[in-house]
Short mmCIF file of C-alpha atoms in Angstrom, two decimals:
data_model
loop_
_atom_site.label_atom_id
_atom_site.label_comp_id
_atom_site.label_asym_id
_atom_site.label_seq_id
_atom_site.Cartn_x
_atom_site.Cartn_y
_atom_site.Cartn_z
CA UNK A 26 97.74 63.46 47.79
CA UNK A 27 97.81 66.48 45.66
CA UNK A 28 97.69 70.27 46.81
CA UNK A 29 93.89 70.55 46.26
CA UNK A 30 93.19 67.40 48.25
CA UNK A 31 95.36 68.73 51.09
CA UNK A 32 93.54 72.03 50.90
CA UNK A 33 90.09 70.45 50.87
CA UNK A 34 90.90 68.35 54.01
CA UNK A 35 92.33 71.38 55.80
CA UNK A 36 89.26 73.42 55.06
CA UNK A 37 87.05 70.63 56.13
CA UNK A 38 88.93 70.29 59.36
CA UNK A 39 88.76 74.04 59.98
CA UNK A 40 84.92 74.10 59.22
CA UNK A 41 84.43 71.35 61.69
CA UNK A 42 86.29 73.32 64.33
CA UNK A 43 84.17 76.40 63.49
CA UNK A 44 81.03 74.28 63.81
CA UNK A 45 82.20 72.87 67.23
CA UNK A 46 82.83 76.49 68.50
CA UNK A 47 79.46 77.55 67.36
CA UNK A 48 77.98 74.72 69.54
CA UNK A 49 80.12 75.75 72.56
CA UNK A 50 79.99 79.44 72.04
CA UNK A 51 77.63 81.56 74.22
CA UNK A 52 78.49 82.03 77.89
CA UNK A 53 81.74 83.86 77.28
CA UNK A 54 80.49 86.13 74.57
CA UNK A 55 77.24 86.92 76.32
CA UNK A 56 78.69 87.69 79.69
CA UNK A 57 81.31 89.86 78.29
CA UNK A 58 79.40 91.81 75.84
CA UNK A 59 76.51 92.23 78.21
CA UNK A 60 79.09 93.84 80.53
CA UNK A 61 78.82 96.74 78.05
CA UNK A 62 75.43 97.39 79.76
CA UNK A 63 73.71 100.79 80.25
CA UNK A 64 76.04 101.75 83.20
CA UNK A 65 78.94 100.86 81.23
CA UNK A 66 77.96 102.88 78.07
CA UNK A 67 77.38 105.81 80.43
CA UNK A 68 80.86 105.35 81.92
CA UNK A 69 82.57 105.11 78.61
CA UNK A 70 80.80 108.07 77.20
CA UNK A 71 81.57 110.20 80.11
CA UNK A 72 85.14 109.04 80.08
CA UNK A 73 85.64 110.07 76.43
CA UNK A 74 83.89 113.35 77.10
CA UNK A 75 85.97 114.13 80.12
CA UNK A 76 89.49 112.93 79.04
CA UNK A 77 89.22 112.45 75.28
CA UNK A 78 91.32 109.55 74.06
CA UNK A 79 93.76 109.58 77.05
CA UNK A 80 92.50 106.64 78.85
CA UNK A 81 92.17 104.25 75.99
CA UNK A 82 95.54 102.48 77.05
CA UNK A 83 93.86 101.80 80.49
CA UNK A 84 90.90 100.11 78.76
CA UNK A 85 93.26 97.96 76.75
CA UNK A 86 94.79 96.65 79.91
CA UNK A 87 91.41 95.54 80.93
CA UNK A 88 91.18 92.83 78.07
CA UNK A 89 93.61 90.30 79.75
CA UNK A 90 92.28 91.39 83.27
CA UNK A 91 88.71 90.49 82.16
CA UNK A 92 89.71 87.26 80.52
CA UNK A 93 91.87 85.93 83.36
CA UNK A 94 89.06 86.56 85.80
CA UNK A 95 86.21 85.03 83.80
CA UNK A 96 88.07 82.01 82.34
CA UNK A 97 88.39 80.79 85.95
CA UNK A 98 84.50 80.49 86.03
CA UNK A 99 84.57 78.41 82.85
CA UNK A 100 86.99 75.86 84.47
CA UNK A 101 85.13 75.91 87.80
CA UNK A 102 81.80 75.37 86.33
CA UNK A 103 82.64 72.73 83.77
CA UNK A 104 84.62 70.58 86.29
CA UNK A 105 82.48 70.93 89.41
CA UNK A 106 79.09 71.27 87.64
CA UNK A 107 78.08 73.81 90.32
CA UNK A 108 77.16 77.44 90.09
CA UNK A 109 79.34 80.04 91.88
CA UNK A 110 77.05 80.50 94.75
CA UNK A 111 76.72 76.78 95.55
CA UNK A 112 80.59 76.41 95.19
CA UNK A 113 81.16 79.16 97.74
CA UNK A 114 78.62 77.63 100.24
CA UNK A 115 80.18 74.16 99.83
CA UNK A 116 83.87 75.47 100.01
CA UNK A 117 83.60 78.10 102.72
CA UNK A 118 80.56 77.43 104.69
CA UNK A 119 77.26 79.23 105.40
CA UNK A 120 78.74 82.48 106.82
CA UNK A 121 80.78 83.35 103.74
CA UNK A 122 78.21 81.84 101.45
CA UNK A 123 75.47 84.22 102.78
CA UNK A 124 78.02 87.13 102.74
CA UNK A 125 78.78 86.57 99.02
CA UNK A 126 75.07 85.98 98.21
CA UNK A 127 73.88 89.27 99.93
CA UNK A 128 76.81 90.94 98.27
CA UNK A 129 75.57 89.73 94.85
CA UNK A 130 71.90 90.57 95.53
CA UNK A 131 72.68 94.19 96.44
CA UNK A 132 74.95 94.89 93.49
CA UNK A 133 72.73 92.83 90.98
CA UNK A 134 69.53 94.82 92.03
CA UNK A 135 71.28 98.18 91.94
CA UNK A 136 72.81 97.39 88.63
CA UNK A 137 69.55 96.16 87.26
CA UNK A 138 68.12 99.51 88.18
CA UNK A 139 70.78 101.28 86.11
CA UNK A 140 69.72 98.98 83.04
CA UNK A 141 66.20 100.37 83.31
CA UNK A 142 67.54 103.90 83.76
CA UNK A 143 69.37 103.51 80.45
CA UNK A 144 66.57 101.92 78.49
CA UNK A 145 63.95 104.42 79.55
CA UNK A 146 66.30 107.32 78.88
CA UNK A 147 67.21 105.95 75.43
CA UNK A 148 63.65 105.53 74.33
CA UNK A 149 62.63 108.86 75.82
CA UNK A 150 64.74 110.30 73.04
CA UNK A 151 62.32 108.87 70.56
CA UNK A 152 59.24 109.99 72.59
CA UNK A 153 58.52 106.68 74.39
CA UNK A 154 57.21 107.28 77.93
CA UNK A 155 59.16 105.46 80.71
CA UNK A 156 56.28 103.35 81.98
CA UNK A 157 55.74 102.02 78.43
CA UNK A 158 59.36 101.00 78.20
CA UNK A 159 59.32 99.26 81.60
CA UNK A 160 56.19 97.28 80.74
CA UNK A 161 57.46 96.46 77.32
CA UNK A 162 60.86 95.29 78.49
CA UNK A 163 59.46 93.13 81.16
CA UNK A 164 57.02 91.51 78.67
CA UNK A 165 59.85 90.96 76.18
CA UNK A 166 62.15 89.36 78.90
CA UNK A 167 59.17 87.12 79.92
CA UNK A 168 58.74 85.88 76.36
CA UNK A 169 62.41 85.12 76.14
CA UNK A 170 62.55 82.88 79.16
CA UNK A 171 59.18 81.04 79.20
CA UNK A 172 60.06 78.72 76.31
CA UNK A 173 61.96 76.41 78.85
CA UNK A 174 65.05 76.20 76.58
CA UNK A 175 68.56 77.49 77.47
CA UNK A 176 69.54 77.22 73.74
CA UNK A 177 66.60 79.47 72.74
CA UNK A 178 67.56 82.06 75.56
CA UNK A 179 71.21 82.18 74.58
CA UNK A 180 70.66 82.59 70.78
CA UNK A 181 68.30 85.51 71.36
CA UNK A 182 70.91 87.04 73.80
CA UNK A 183 73.53 86.60 71.15
CA UNK A 184 71.45 88.66 68.66
CA UNK A 185 71.33 91.46 71.14
CA UNK A 186 75.10 91.03 71.45
CA UNK A 187 75.49 91.67 67.72
CA UNK A 188 73.55 94.83 67.91
CA UNK A 189 76.02 96.15 70.66
CA UNK A 190 78.57 96.58 67.83
CA UNK A 191 76.46 99.49 66.38
CA UNK A 192 78.92 101.88 68.08
CA UNK A 193 81.72 100.92 65.63
CA UNK A 194 80.35 102.50 62.53
CA UNK A 195 79.31 105.44 64.63
CA UNK A 196 82.99 106.00 65.56
CA UNK A 197 84.09 106.15 61.79
CA UNK A 198 81.29 108.65 61.08
CA UNK A 199 82.64 111.23 63.37
CA UNK A 200 86.04 111.16 61.41
CA UNK A 201 88.44 110.95 64.38
CA UNK A 202 92.20 111.57 63.91
CA UNK A 203 94.06 108.29 63.96
CA UNK A 204 97.36 109.84 64.71
CA UNK A 205 95.85 111.65 67.76
CA UNK A 206 94.22 108.46 68.94
CA UNK A 207 97.63 106.69 68.80
CA UNK A 208 99.45 109.57 70.27
CA UNK A 209 97.04 110.39 73.19
CA UNK A 210 95.42 106.98 73.63
CA UNK A 211 98.11 104.33 73.48
CA UNK A 212 100.80 105.97 75.61
CA UNK A 213 100.07 105.51 79.31
CA UNK A 214 99.25 108.96 80.93
CA UNK A 215 97.21 110.36 83.75
CA UNK A 216 95.39 113.44 82.43
CA UNK A 217 94.97 116.09 85.14
CA UNK A 218 97.28 114.21 87.49
CA UNK A 219 96.32 111.92 90.44
CA UNK A 220 93.06 113.19 91.99
CA UNK A 221 89.85 111.91 93.27
CA UNK A 222 88.11 112.41 89.97
CA UNK A 223 90.58 110.35 87.97
CA UNK A 224 90.46 107.52 90.59
CA UNK A 225 86.57 107.63 90.34
CA UNK A 226 86.74 107.16 86.54
CA UNK A 227 89.42 104.43 86.76
CA UNK A 228 87.32 102.54 89.23
CA UNK A 229 84.13 103.05 87.28
CA UNK A 230 85.76 101.64 84.14
CA UNK A 231 87.08 98.60 86.08
CA UNK A 232 83.57 98.13 87.68
CA UNK A 233 81.83 98.12 84.38
CA UNK A 234 84.41 95.57 82.90
CA UNK A 235 84.67 93.19 85.78
CA UNK A 236 81.78 92.89 88.12
CA UNK A 237 80.75 90.38 90.74
CA UNK A 238 77.56 89.37 88.88
CA UNK A 239 79.71 88.22 85.88
CA UNK A 240 81.36 85.61 88.08
CA UNK A 241 78.03 84.10 89.12
CA UNK A 242 76.42 84.47 85.77
CA UNK A 243 79.12 82.82 83.63
CA UNK A 244 79.65 79.85 85.99
CA UNK A 245 75.94 79.06 86.26
CA UNK A 246 75.62 79.60 82.46
CA UNK A 247 78.34 77.07 81.81
CA UNK A 248 76.56 74.57 84.19
CA UNK A 249 73.11 75.25 82.63
CA UNK A 250 74.47 74.84 79.07
CA UNK A 251 76.10 71.64 80.04
CA UNK A 252 79.70 72.29 79.13
CA UNK A 253 82.07 69.36 79.94
CA UNK A 254 85.78 69.42 80.80
CA UNK A 255 86.64 68.60 77.14
CA UNK A 256 84.83 71.90 76.16
CA UNK A 257 87.02 74.01 78.42
CA UNK A 258 89.41 75.17 75.69
CA UNK A 259 86.61 76.27 73.49
CA UNK A 260 84.92 78.00 76.54
CA UNK A 261 88.15 79.97 77.30
CA UNK A 262 88.41 80.92 73.59
CA UNK A 263 84.70 82.18 73.80
CA UNK A 264 85.66 84.21 76.84
CA UNK A 265 88.81 85.70 75.21
CA UNK A 266 86.76 86.79 72.15
CA UNK A 267 84.00 88.19 74.31
CA UNK A 268 86.66 90.07 76.38
CA UNK A 269 88.29 91.50 73.36
CA UNK A 270 84.94 92.67 71.69
CA UNK A 271 83.67 94.29 74.93
CA UNK A 272 86.83 96.41 75.18
CA UNK A 273 86.88 97.20 71.38
CA UNK A 274 83.29 98.46 71.66
CA UNK A 275 84.10 100.50 74.72
CA UNK A 276 87.14 102.12 72.92
CA UNK A 277 84.88 103.08 69.97
CA UNK A 278 82.40 104.78 72.35
CA UNK A 279 85.32 106.71 73.98
CA UNK A 280 86.47 107.70 70.51
CA UNK A 281 82.95 109.00 69.63
CA UNK A 282 82.51 111.22 72.63
CA UNK A 283 86.13 112.06 72.74
CA UNK A 284 86.04 113.39 69.25
CA UNK A 285 82.78 115.21 69.29
CA UNK A 286 82.08 115.93 73.02
CA UNK A 287 85.51 116.43 74.67
CA UNK A 288 85.15 119.14 77.37
CA UNK A 289 81.37 118.81 77.52
CA UNK A 290 80.00 117.62 80.92
CA UNK A 291 78.19 114.26 80.38
CA UNK A 292 76.19 112.74 83.12
CA UNK A 293 74.68 109.90 81.11
CA UNK A 294 74.78 108.12 77.76
CA UNK A 295 71.37 109.42 76.85
CA UNK A 296 72.71 112.96 77.34
CA UNK A 297 75.65 112.07 75.19
CA UNK A 298 73.24 110.79 72.44
CA UNK A 299 71.12 113.96 72.55
CA UNK A 300 74.32 116.07 72.20
CA UNK A 301 75.65 113.86 69.29
CA UNK A 302 72.33 114.35 67.47
CA UNK A 303 72.98 118.13 67.20
CA UNK A 304 76.23 117.47 65.21
CA UNK A 305 75.27 114.14 63.50
CA UNK A 306 71.73 112.78 63.74
CA UNK A 307 72.70 109.22 62.72
CA UNK A 308 75.63 109.02 65.28
CA UNK A 309 73.35 110.17 68.06
CA UNK A 310 70.57 107.71 66.98
CA UNK A 311 73.20 104.92 66.96
CA UNK A 312 74.25 105.86 70.56
CA UNK A 313 70.54 105.88 71.63
CA UNK A 314 69.83 102.50 70.06
CA UNK A 315 72.99 101.00 71.44
CA UNK A 316 72.21 102.34 74.93
CA UNK A 317 68.77 100.59 74.84
CA UNK A 318 70.28 97.39 73.54
CA UNK A 319 72.95 97.56 76.20
CA UNK A 320 70.35 97.99 79.00
CA UNK A 321 68.25 95.12 77.69
CA UNK A 322 71.28 92.73 77.34
CA UNK A 323 72.41 93.66 80.91
CA UNK A 324 68.99 93.16 82.38
CA UNK A 325 68.63 89.78 80.65
CA UNK A 326 71.89 88.54 82.18
CA UNK A 327 71.84 90.23 85.55
CA UNK A 328 68.31 89.06 86.52
CA UNK A 329 69.32 85.45 85.72
CA UNK A 330 72.52 85.63 87.79
CA UNK A 331 70.48 86.37 90.88
CA UNK A 332 67.82 83.71 89.99
CA UNK A 333 70.44 81.02 89.47
CA UNK A 334 72.27 81.92 92.66
CA UNK A 335 68.90 81.83 94.71
CA UNK A 336 68.11 78.39 93.15
CA UNK A 337 71.54 76.96 93.92
CA UNK A 338 71.49 78.05 97.59
CA UNK A 339 67.90 77.08 98.38
CA UNK A 340 67.90 73.87 96.31
CA UNK A 341 65.19 75.02 93.90
CA UNK A 342 64.92 73.92 90.41
CA UNK A 343 66.89 76.61 88.59
CA UNK A 344 67.46 75.86 84.94
CA UNK A 345 66.20 77.62 81.84
CA UNK A 346 65.54 74.16 80.40
CA UNK A 347 62.66 73.93 82.83
CA UNK A 348 59.24 75.56 82.33
CA UNK A 349 57.66 77.89 84.85
CA UNK A 350 55.60 74.97 86.60
CA UNK A 351 58.75 72.92 86.89
CA UNK A 352 60.76 75.72 88.48
CA UNK A 353 58.24 78.22 90.02
CA UNK A 354 60.62 79.76 92.51
CA UNK A 355 63.30 80.25 90.02
CA UNK A 356 61.05 82.19 87.78
CA UNK A 357 59.43 83.99 90.71
CA UNK A 358 62.70 85.48 91.93
CA UNK A 359 63.49 86.39 88.29
CA UNK A 360 60.31 88.42 87.82
CA UNK A 361 60.39 89.82 91.31
CA UNK A 362 63.90 91.25 90.87
CA UNK A 363 63.02 92.51 87.36
CA UNK A 364 59.73 94.28 88.30
CA UNK A 365 61.02 95.93 91.42
CA UNK A 366 64.09 97.32 89.71
CA UNK A 367 61.77 98.58 86.88
CA UNK A 368 59.51 100.37 89.29
CA UNK A 369 62.37 102.41 90.76
CA UNK A 370 62.89 104.36 87.51
CA UNK A 371 59.28 105.45 87.64
CA UNK A 372 59.74 107.21 91.04
CA UNK A 373 59.47 110.99 90.36
CA UNK A 374 62.83 112.86 90.97
CA UNK A 375 64.79 109.77 91.80
CA UNK A 376 68.64 110.57 91.53
CA UNK A 377 68.95 108.31 88.47
CA UNK A 378 72.15 109.57 87.03
CA UNK A 379 73.93 109.51 90.42
CA UNK A 380 72.71 105.93 90.90
CA UNK A 381 74.18 104.85 87.50
CA UNK A 382 77.66 106.20 88.10
CA UNK A 383 78.11 105.04 91.70
CA UNK A 384 76.86 101.62 91.05
CA UNK A 385 79.95 100.97 89.01
CA UNK A 386 82.20 102.16 91.95
CA UNK A 387 80.27 100.13 94.43
CA UNK A 388 80.78 96.99 92.11
CA UNK A 389 84.57 97.37 92.00
CA UNK A 390 84.69 98.05 95.75
CA UNK A 391 83.07 94.60 96.48
CA UNK A 392 84.84 92.88 93.72
CA UNK A 393 88.14 91.85 95.54
CA UNK A 394 86.07 89.70 98.02
CA UNK A 395 84.49 87.76 95.13
CA UNK A 396 87.85 87.43 93.34
CA UNK A 397 89.54 85.99 96.52
CA UNK A 398 86.76 83.29 96.79
CA UNK A 399 87.13 82.52 93.04
CA UNK A 400 90.93 82.16 93.30
CA UNK A 401 90.80 79.91 96.47
CA UNK A 402 88.19 77.68 94.78
CA UNK A 403 90.47 77.18 91.75
CA UNK A 404 93.25 76.15 94.07
CA UNK A 405 91.25 73.17 95.43
CA UNK A 406 93.06 70.28 93.86
CA UNK A 407 90.75 67.74 95.24
CA UNK A 408 87.85 69.00 93.12
CA UNK A 409 89.71 70.71 90.31
CA UNK A 410 92.31 68.13 89.54
CA UNK A 411 94.38 69.14 86.49
CA UNK A 412 92.25 72.22 85.96
CA UNK A 413 93.57 73.76 89.23
CA UNK A 414 95.17 77.17 88.99
CA UNK A 415 98.85 77.26 88.07
CA UNK A 416 101.39 79.44 89.86
CA UNK A 417 101.30 82.01 87.04
CA UNK A 418 97.51 82.20 87.15
CA UNK A 419 97.53 82.65 90.95
CA UNK A 420 100.10 85.48 90.60
CA UNK A 421 98.01 87.16 87.87
CA UNK A 422 94.85 86.85 89.95
CA UNK A 423 96.47 88.05 93.01
CA UNK A 424 97.88 91.01 91.20
CA UNK A 425 94.43 91.98 89.92
CA UNK A 426 92.99 91.80 93.44
CA UNK A 427 95.83 93.88 94.88
CA UNK A 428 95.63 96.46 92.23
CA UNK A 429 91.82 96.88 92.80
CA UNK A 430 92.29 97.22 96.50
CA UNK A 431 95.11 99.77 96.06
CA UNK A 432 93.08 101.85 93.67
CA UNK A 433 89.96 101.67 95.85
CA UNK A 434 92.11 102.78 98.84
CA UNK A 435 93.61 105.68 96.90
CA UNK A 436 90.18 106.88 95.90
CA UNK A 437 88.85 106.80 99.46
CA UNK A 438 92.00 108.70 100.59
CA UNK A 439 91.45 111.31 97.86
CA UNK A 440 87.85 111.77 99.01
CA UNK A 441 89.00 112.26 102.65
CA UNK A 442 91.95 114.44 101.91
CA UNK A 443 91.11 116.27 98.51
CA UNK A 444 94.37 118.26 98.45
CA UNK A 445 96.69 115.33 99.08
CA UNK A 446 97.00 114.58 95.30
CA UNK A 447 96.58 118.02 93.99
#
């Protein structure tokens, strides 16, 4: 066999691998990129404006953290064929099942409110009234799900994922200093020292990178897509790619605001977009478009996470492969959550900015309980078999839980005793 024949067969084998991945791809990419939702964009924009490039190193640490947390849901869903809510009920009983479900419902609904806050604020920059944005988004999301095909929903969601990359060219357009990014951003440091404000930003960045709804969404998505045990390696790669992309986008947002708006008080991503438009119209426009896309993608995923969980617990039909008449309660809960969250942003003088920032902190505060359930489920050898957690995976998961608990505790202490870390 000559060189060209070997090259042909290698290329053919590689192309088949790419084709296989494209069939499997979806849950990991969508859940991770959707995690750069409206609240996330606001958090990253505010982080860059407050601390410049100084916390980029912290964001890089979140790549393996996000991956190790989410890949467990891939294994759990593919092996057990059960969503996360159902797995908790079966594994720990009704009390802890209802505890986790109520936890999920509260965080999901509050987070969904922040998605509408981001979308309405983004389109207001272009003169679109909030009520029209809310109505238009609900109508668009209805059209996306009523086809009764998971495949259709997933491919549409992945198109919005691609649009999330719009922040990358925006960062190049502001001409940041590469040497300054490396010097300030890659060396671990705590700008301003240990204080409540720094803890708040660290927790908000964790909360927007790893959230309870993501565990429920990805596991249910894996089940609805029909991934098998043989697909787990590709599902894990899909999750790793998504984890990397979501942090890369976050870093580029920090670079944009850290370059142009450092020292400017930023309360929201829409405010950042308006400030950016004053110095570079196109970069500000990219920020506004990206904010709307982030809110829409987040709303698409979060509303489904809740509906899947409800369906699993109450035994309703709960698949996107079923039409409305086949799964009426699944779609009813989907639209109820969506409409009520959208109506909140239309309330006059509602503290929308405060809601957006604190939802991220609430999410990370409730996250340890969800992670403990996940780790315990992955140690059930009877159901997980060879896909049970290894010692190293348990150590990594335990370290993540302990770190979040410590950070949450330090934040609480700093609030009660403001001068302690001065």
